[in-house]
Amino acid sequence: MKAAIIGTTGYGGGELIRILENHPYISIHSIHTTRDEKPVSEEYPHLTGIFDKVLTKIETEKIAEEADIVFLATPSKVSGKLVESFFNKGIKVIDLSGDLRLKDASAYKAWYKHEPVGAPILNEAIYGLSEWNREQIMNANLLANPGCYPTAALLGLAPVLTEKLVESNSIIIDAKSGVSGAGRSPSMGTLYAELNENFKIYKVNEHQHIPEIEQQLSLWNGDVVNVTFSTHLIPVTRGIMATIYVHLKEDLDTLRLLDLYKETYDGHPFVRVRKNGVFPSIKEVKGSNYCDIGLHADSRTGRLTIVSVIDNLMKGAAGQAVQNANIMFGLKESSGLEMIPLYP
Amino acid sequence: MKAAIIGTTGYGGGELIRILENHPYISIHSIHTTRDEKPVSEEYPHLTGIFDKVLTKIETEKIAEEADIVFLATPSKVSGKLVESFFNKGIKVIDLSGDLRLKDASAYKAWYKHEPVGAPILNEAIYGLSEWNREQIMNANLLANPGCYPTAALLGLAPVLTEKLVESNSIIIDAKSGVSGAGRSPSMGTLYAELNENFKIYKVNEHQHIPEIEQQLSLWNGDVVNVTFSTHLIPVTRGIMATIYVHLKEDLDTLRLLDLYKETYDGHPFVRVRKNGVFPSIKEVKGSNYCDIGLHADSRTGRLTIVSVIDNLMKGAAGQAVQNANIMFGLKESSGLEMIPLYP
Amino acid sequence: MKAAIIGTTGYGGGELIRILENHPYISIHSIHTTRDEKPVSEEYPHLTGIFDKVLTKIETEKIAEEADIVFLATPSKVSGKLVESFFNKGIKVIDLSGDLRLKDASAYKAWYKHEPVGAPILNEAIYGLSEWNREQIMNANLLANPGCYPTAALLGLAPVLTEKLVESNSIIIDAKSGVSGAGRSPSMGTLYAELNENFKIYKVNEHQHIPEIEQQLSLWNGDVVNVTFSTHLIPVTRGIMATIYVHLKEDLDTLRLLDLYKETYDGHPFVRVRKNGVFPSIKEVKGSNYCDIGLHADSRTGRLTIVSVIDNLMKGAAGQAVQNANIMFGLKESSGLEMIPLYP
Amino acid sequence: MKAAIIGTTGYGGGELIRILENHPYISIHSIHTTRDEKPVSEEYPHLTGIFDKVLTKIETEKIAEEADIVFLATPSKVSGKLVESFFNKGIKVIDLSGDLRLKDASAYKAWYKHEPVGAPILNEAIYGLSEWNREQIMNANLLANPGCYPTAALLGLAPVLTEKLVESNSIIIDAKSGVSGAGRSPSMGTLYAELNENFKIYKVNEHQHIPEIEQQLSLWNGDVVNVTFSTHLIPVTRGIMATIYVHLKEDLDTLRLLDLYKETYDGHPFVRVRKNGVFPSIKEVKGSNYCDIGLHADSRTGRLTIVSVIDNLMKGAAGQAVQNANIMFGLKESSGLEMIPLYP
């Protein structure tokens, strides 16, 4: 299969190159940018001698003709425009931005502060949470790759939500992310000297991933109306941890819940459930496509603590995008994604 | 005033030296250790030429005779033993460990896994949350300096708890700490290569600061029975952030709550309440004795998010200890503690 | 004394506020910016409630009239212009940029890529290496505060250079700096995700501090023509280490050289010479005005290794500037600079 | 081919697992420890579900019988003993410690402070600098895998040394390493709070890699007697940069020297020479087996600055070990080593 990548100069695009360059079935046909045409290794010297393709202009027709799939690693709003230009051109599209994720068009103005793409596109886009929407993804032409935070939160919540084991109004997600999620554009807030030795909370109750999480949760359990969701910046490059608190409807112990999680994710190569008393840390998934989950039900408070970790650039972006491409092409789901976490 | 410090080789003890060496009214009379007698600057080369006192054995009688106050920067259990030996010897004692904090002796076996000190000592010890127990601290001879996490959590929760504005069973504290809280003893879990680029959750629902927090909250509001409290390790040296979630009893907006907090902490030099829309980060208090607080009430969910940050070695340990010593001696509360946060 | 600070929004300016706000004899009269007029605590929230002065426009006449000294924490070229406008207005000026440091005007085009200030200004400016130019500094009205790298390198080299103990063409300075030296302006190269877990060399043989170092060394020892000088970025916020290699003219052992250094810096409060076998690390001076030095003479190779560390924002910028102001005003050299290194 | 790994609980051993588990021709037959027998994923949770083999005792006979090659990722002295027990048992041995590297047995007492292995073993061991000793490695049964610092330094120096372009007594290597090189054993010096925000020099003129570097350099150029070599700790997990200074015998410009380096390393998949004006940083090789080199010849001083970077756990340890195993088995040199650097 031939892939085109648009937006390789951000970290998500760079990660797509890292994965696809070693993918057994998908090759990188072309890479595109709205900026200068130059070898990508000038932007990313670590690719010197490995991948020296030249970035070229975005010519939609040509891309649609030559490639089988296009990955949009472009920012929200830019992605939306590009999707419109690729729509119905016979090329599969995976969009890593949020522009195709929400079914409720009005939510875009409220949370993204810009206009949504057209309704036909929103309707056709499939939400690519690989472990839960596999059937739909298999037939998708237009795929909304999930956000980094929603991926961690939803994989952590899915088993108890779909089984309706928790009070629907009790969901609190305290999420923490490494800095690479903020992208590669210069800004004072993401300078080294500002974030190093620091820990910040941001967009309190205003993050655009809130409606994405709520949309999926309410599909799983109609009683869920809203969640409390906080985002923090950890001074690391990669990694997300979602620490999730829910009130259990009945007294369930940790072991029983771990069994439920293990059964649920049995056969899914990228979700690993830890054993009783053990919790995953973000470094244990660094550079890999895993989502690791740990649980503890507290009989004192009746609450369940769910810990879910991913690499935000992998399972939270490029890794899940390739996992979805694999599913869309009928390939083995883990093709090209078998890298072992880089530890330490 | 003359101070003796026991346990200067941990980070809390080192911080006491940093503060007291420049204190206008309290001088360091002697420093003590159970380990080798040698100049403290061999343990802490940054003190070379600044503070070269030699560590000496712990001779209780001599210390009690010569000094006006002793700071115990020793681990739990060791502190307890030392307190017993100083009790009723006419010297004021400030213990930075948890050994004097809980009034319920049985809680020590459950949470600390060791025996408590004797009941007379537990009864006499004053809990030194400076901003809230000032009257008692003024007359204290035996002071239990609060834990780092409880300080951040309690200062953040106090105004809404004492005013009974929140559902008493809704309190969730998601706390994150820098690594210096783990002390200076070698262990694999605190090696650089293990914690760098990492973020871990630990002691899930088992942290010994849980009963300390619950004890104080229930004094403020008898309806509070328990809280959910999680602790994480941030890859930074100093700093704690407690992100706290509570359900508001009635619909209150952020501005009104900010007013309450500002009024409550008016006149208290070390609590700074941020304005609407602004949240503190841990680096904004680094090296200082401040506790900074930000709030957001979310009308969608009815929950209030409280963000409270401190430097765990300062307001969370040595800084608050000196603040309490100032109060005990009738000095200006901020004496020796006016250092500005080290930013960046 | 009343000080005005221009350029408080960079890290050097922020550090001047941290020092002067607690200075016993110098007070901050006004702060100025070319950007928006607003409370400095909006730029630097860590100053909330501590120092809330409003940034105002730069009105040269007014500043010269009201203040006794002006600190220019502005970038090279901007500083030069400001110095010209303050020249001969009866106000003392300390410039933290490089614009007054080189006596050879032609060097500015070669190394700074811009025009120098006028010759009368260059001639009058005193190079403020506090430990070595004290006499001149006492009478200075116009002071060129040394660069961060030159401060570390020159204090490390001075004793053996002035004593002519080393081969004059053998000097190699391998310098490493924390990131705060790069300032607070957004750029891709100083983003967290780019520098974290990284270590970079930059401006190889092209750094503008080269002529500054060579100028001072050749004043001490006319045989010195040039040096090899490399600069690297360490992923830390503060700190510089210069590892310096020189060939000894004759076989001298470490102990004898340490004696020379100790004698040389005896009575200088901010230079600390470590004992045999011990070398300073950057964290041992963090937040303080110290320059710590360690030595090892290697009989195998005939080379001396000199290790010199400073906090780049303190002894390498704002700290030395205040030290120089103290000298200029006849105050105790260490006034306002007695902060103990923040360890850990 | 079947490999046994001894000493998987250190970071070098962990990295061997990461590489070999995905190697197309070499499989991990068994893993061994002197400590507890348990699944390696209990030591390294990131391997959960990927590689769950149980660590077993070291039974030399059995290992020699069942496996084709044994990798010793054990500390110096332990390795030596193990090599003796595997010697002449018909199994290939790659030792990652320094115990087989020096031909001069007396150097072990001086630099390693312990006895060397027997002379027959030292004589037979081949020094595995893959790019330079390929012919010998092809026929080796006993391989001394180079040290991390020597690998970076030697690959950087080889072209100008073998061509005799530099003054033989002018070599200064200022090396900086990430912390993983210090291993996983608890010690105060490698605690997070000690190394974070720090930069240290250590073992000044005493590092055991000095004789290893000098031995190889003098093989290339008999005039070289000694070098000055310094080692520093960078607060990162992985990566080494060697900044190397040599005096050129004649005036050669950077471009000409870059040509020499490019020709020298042409056809070697893991050495990448950067173009004029560009220098590699350590993150550009993270997680990969590359050694990246940049150069600058300074006509002012007559010195050449060589910058050489590697990932200390990969090209500096496990990666080069597997590269050598590939050569020993006649496999493609890059088999199993084609991972792209993990950036950012």
PDB file of C-alpha atoms in Angstrom, chain C residues 111 169-176 192-201 204-206 210 214 225-230 232 234-238 241 243 245 247 279-284 286 296-298 300-301 303 305 307 309 343-344, chain D residues 111 169-176 192-201 204-206 210 214 225-230 232 234-238 241 243 245 247 279-284 286 296-298 300-301 303 305 307 309 343-344:
ATOM      1  CA  TRP C 111      31.364  38.454  16.264  1.00  0.00           C
ATOM      2  CA  ASN C 169      48.567  28.573  23.087  1.00  0.00           C
ATOM      3  CA  SER C 170      47.171  25.535  24.866  1.00  0.00           C
ATOM      4  CA  ILE C 171      43.881  26.851  26.262  1.00  0.00           C
ATOM      5  CA  ILE C 172      40.757  24.851  25.488  1.00  0.00           C
ATOM      6  CA  ILE C 173      37.456  25.691  27.173  1.00  0.00           C
ATOM      7  CA  ASP C 174      34.678  23.173  26.858  1.00  0.00           C
ATOM      8  CA  ALA C 175      31.656  25.000  28.250  1.00  0.00           C
ATOM      9  CA  LYS C 176      28.162  23.756  28.986  1.00  0.00           C
ATOM     10  CA  TYR C 192      10.916  21.660  25.769  1.00  0.00           C
ATOM     11  CA  ALA C 193      10.428  18.699  23.445  1.00  0.00           C
ATOM     12  CA  GLU C 194      13.557  19.638  21.494  1.00  0.00           C
ATOM     13  CA  LEU C 195      15.943  20.095  24.418  1.00  0.00           C
ATOM     14  CA  ASN C 196      14.646  17.599  26.913  1.00  0.00           C
ATOM     15  CA  GLU C 197      16.659  14.351  26.862  1.00  0.00           C
ATOM     16  CA  ASN C 198      19.043  16.121  24.531  1.00  0.00           C
ATOM     17  CA  PHE C 199      22.520  17.625  24.638  1.00  0.00           C
ATOM     18  CA  LYS C 200      23.652  19.929  21.850  1.00  0.00           C
ATOM     19  CA  ILE C 201      26.766  21.748  20.764  1.00  0.00           C
ATOM     20  CA  VAL C 204      31.185  25.917  17.232  1.00  0.00           C
ATOM     21  CA  ASN C 205      34.178  28.283  17.134  1.00  0.00           C
ATOM     22  CA  GLU C 206      31.780  31.168  16.460  1.00  0.00           C
ATOM     23  CA  ILE C 210      35.346  34.169  22.362  1.00  0.00           C
ATOM     24  CA  GLU C 214      40.623  36.409  24.704  1.00  0.00           C
ATOM     25  CA  VAL C 225      46.525  35.044  21.275  1.00  0.00           C
ATOM     26  CA  ASN C 226      43.517  32.827  21.079  1.00  0.00           C
ATOM     27  CA  VAL C 227      41.584  30.027  22.745  1.00  0.00           C
ATOM     28  CA  THR C 228      39.424  27.173  21.580  1.00  0.00           C
ATOM     29  CA  PHE C 229      35.984  27.596  23.097  1.00  0.00           C
ATOM     30  CA  SER C 230      32.926  25.361  22.680  1.00  0.00           C
ATOM     31  CA  HIS C 232      26.854  23.124  24.697  1.00  0.00           C
ATOM     32  CA  ILE C 234      22.562  21.039  29.054  1.00  0.00           C
ATOM     33  CA  PRO C 235      18.922  20.109  29.668  1.00  0.00           C
ATOM     34  CA  VAL C 236      18.692  22.049  32.912  1.00  0.00           C
ATOM     35  CA  THR C 237      17.366  25.528  33.539  1.00  0.00           C
ATOM     36  CA  ARG C 238      20.308  27.088  35.342  1.00  0.00           C
ATOM     37  CA  MET C 241      30.230  24.367  33.832  1.00  0.00           C
ATOM     38  CA  THR C 243      35.834  22.346  31.806  1.00  0.00           C
ATOM     39  CA  TYR C 245      42.287  22.240  29.659  1.00  0.00           C
ATOM     40  CA  HIS C 247      49.227  22.571  29.325  1.00  0.00           C
ATOM     41  CA  PHE C 279      34.924  18.870  41.939  1.00  0.00           C
ATOM     42  CA  PRO C 280      31.921  21.147  42.010  1.00  0.00           C
ATOM     43  CA  SER C 281      28.687  20.387  40.179  1.00  0.00           C
ATOM     44  CA  ILE C 282      26.327  23.031  38.860  1.00  0.00           C
ATOM     45  CA  LYS C 283      23.563  22.296  41.320  1.00  0.00           C
ATOM     46  CA  GLU C 284      25.881  23.216  44.168  1.00  0.00           C
ATOM     47  CA  LYS C 286      22.062  26.995  41.889  1.00  0.00           C
ATOM     48  CA  HIS C 296      43.396  18.289  38.756  1.00  0.00           C
ATOM     49  CA  ALA C 297      46.903  18.298  37.336  1.00  0.00           C
ATOM     50  CA  ASP C 298      47.625  15.111  35.409  1.00  0.00           C
ATOM     51  CA  ARG C 300      50.693  11.595  32.671  1.00  0.00           C
ATOM     52  CA  THR C 301      49.834  14.305  30.173  1.00  0.00           C
ATOM     53  CA  ARG C 303      47.783  19.044  31.517  1.00  0.00           C
ATOM     54  CA  THR C 305      41.994  20.334  34.173  1.00  0.00           C
ATOM     55  CA  VAL C 307      36.413  22.949  36.484  1.00  0.00           C
ATOM     56  CA  VAL C 309      30.765  26.346  37.792  1.00  0.00           C
ATOM     57  CA  TYR C 343      19.849  22.149  46.918  1.00  0.00           C
ATOM     58  CA  PRO C 344      18.480  19.807  45.780  1.00  0.00           C
TER      59      PRO C 344
ATOM     60  CA  TRP D 111      42.697   1.218  36.147  1.00  0.00           C
ATOM     61  CA  ASN D 169      50.146  14.586  21.794  1.00  0.00           C
ATOM     62  CA  SER D 170      47.289  17.024  21.317  1.00  0.00           C
ATOM     63  CA  ILE D 171      44.241  14.819  21.870  1.00  0.00           C
ATOM     64  CA  ILE D 172      41.664  16.010  24.383  1.00  0.00           C
ATOM     65  CA  ILE D 173      38.333  14.232  24.727  1.00  0.00           C
ATOM     66  CA  ASP D 174      35.649  15.982  26.719  1.00  0.00           C
ATOM     67  CA  ALA D 175      32.945  13.340  27.064  1.00  0.00           C
ATOM     68  CA  LYS D 176      29.430  13.610  28.460  1.00  0.00           C
ATOM     69  CA  TYR D 192      16.909  11.494  40.736  1.00  0.00           C
ATOM     70  CA  ALA D 193      17.050  14.402  43.177  1.00  0.00           C
ATOM     71  CA  GLU D 194      20.865  14.442  43.020  1.00  0.00           C
ATOM     72  CA  LEU D 195      21.271  14.382  39.234  1.00  0.00           C
ATOM     73  CA  ASN D 196      18.231  16.264  38.065  1.00  0.00           C
ATOM     74  CA  GLU D 197      19.049  19.911  37.267  1.00  0.00           C
ATOM     75  CA  ASN D 198      22.671  18.991  37.763  1.00  0.00           C
ATOM     76  CA  PHE D 199      25.776  18.408  35.649  1.00  0.00           C
ATOM     77  CA  LYS D 200      28.785  16.705  37.173  1.00  0.00           C
ATOM     78  CA  ILE D 201      32.323  15.807  36.223  1.00  0.00           C
ATOM     79  CA  VAL D 204      38.845  13.182  36.418  1.00  0.00           C
ATOM     80  CA  ASN D 205      41.891  11.672  34.678  1.00  0.00           C
ATOM     81  CA  GLU D 206      41.092   8.334  36.326  1.00  0.00           C
ATOM     82  CA  ILE D 210      41.442   5.890  29.224  1.00  0.00           C
ATOM     83  CA  GLU D 214      44.923   4.898  24.212  1.00  0.00           C
ATOM     84  CA  VAL D 225      51.147   7.990  23.912  1.00  0.00           C
ATOM     85  CA  ASN D 226      48.309   9.378  25.912  1.00  0.00           C
ATOM     86  CA  VAL D 227      45.155  11.443  25.801  1.00  0.00           C
ATOM     87  CA  THR D 228      43.342  13.735  28.178  1.00  0.00           C
ATOM     88  CA  PHE D 229      39.886  12.329  28.772  1.00  0.00           C
ATOM     89  CA  SER D 230      37.109  13.746  30.969  1.00  0.00           C
ATOM     90  CA  HIS D 232      30.598  14.211  32.803  1.00  0.00           C
ATOM     91  CA  ILE D 234      24.259  14.790  31.682  1.00  0.00           C
ATOM     92  CA  PRO D 235      20.779  14.719  33.229  1.00  0.00           C
ATOM     93  CA  VAL D 236      19.297  12.532  30.508  1.00  0.00           C
ATOM     94  CA  THR D 237      18.783   8.800  30.456  1.00  0.00           C
ATOM     95  CA  ARG D 238      20.544   7.902  27.215  1.00  0.00           C
ATOM     96  CA  MET D 241      28.582  13.158  23.251  1.00  0.00           C
ATOM     97  CA  THR D 243      33.641  16.689  22.024  1.00  0.00           C
ATOM     98  CA  TYR D 245      39.939  18.599  20.274  1.00  0.00           C
ATOM     99  CA  HIS D 247      45.734  20.057  16.723  1.00  0.00           C
ATOM    100  CA  PHE D 279      26.456  19.025  14.352  1.00  0.00           C
ATOM    101  CA  PRO D 280      24.610  16.051  15.753  1.00  0.00           C
ATOM    102  CA  SER D 281      22.859  16.118  19.118  1.00  0.00           C
ATOM    103  CA  ILE D 282      22.374  13.061  21.302  1.00  0.00           C
ATOM    104  CA  LYS D 283      18.633  12.873  20.821  1.00  0.00           C
ATOM    105  CA  GLU D 284      19.146  12.358  17.114  1.00  0.00           C
ATOM    106  CA  LYS D 286      18.319   7.924  20.809  1.00  0.00           C
ATOM    107  CA  HIS D 296      34.815  21.974  12.409  1.00  0.00           C
ATOM    108  CA  ALA D 297      38.401  22.975  11.650  1.00  0.00           C
ATOM    109  CA  ASP D 298      39.219  26.375  13.120  1.00  0.00           C
ATOM    110  CA  ARG D 300      42.258  30.761  13.980  1.00  0.00           C
ATOM    111  CA  THR D 301      43.641  28.118  16.324  1.00  0.00           C
ATOM    112  CA  ARG D 303      42.473  22.945  15.954  1.00  0.00           C
ATOM    113  CA  THR D 305      36.732  20.010  16.838  1.00  0.00           C
ATOM    114  CA  VAL D 307      31.693  15.886  17.769  1.00  0.00           C
ATOM    115  CA  VAL D 309      27.335  11.077  19.514  1.00  0.00           C
ATOM    116  CA  TYR D 343      12.567  11.650  18.208  1.00  0.00           C
ATOM    117  CA  PRO D 344      11.514  13.672  20.079  1.00  0.00           C
TER     118      PRO D 344
END
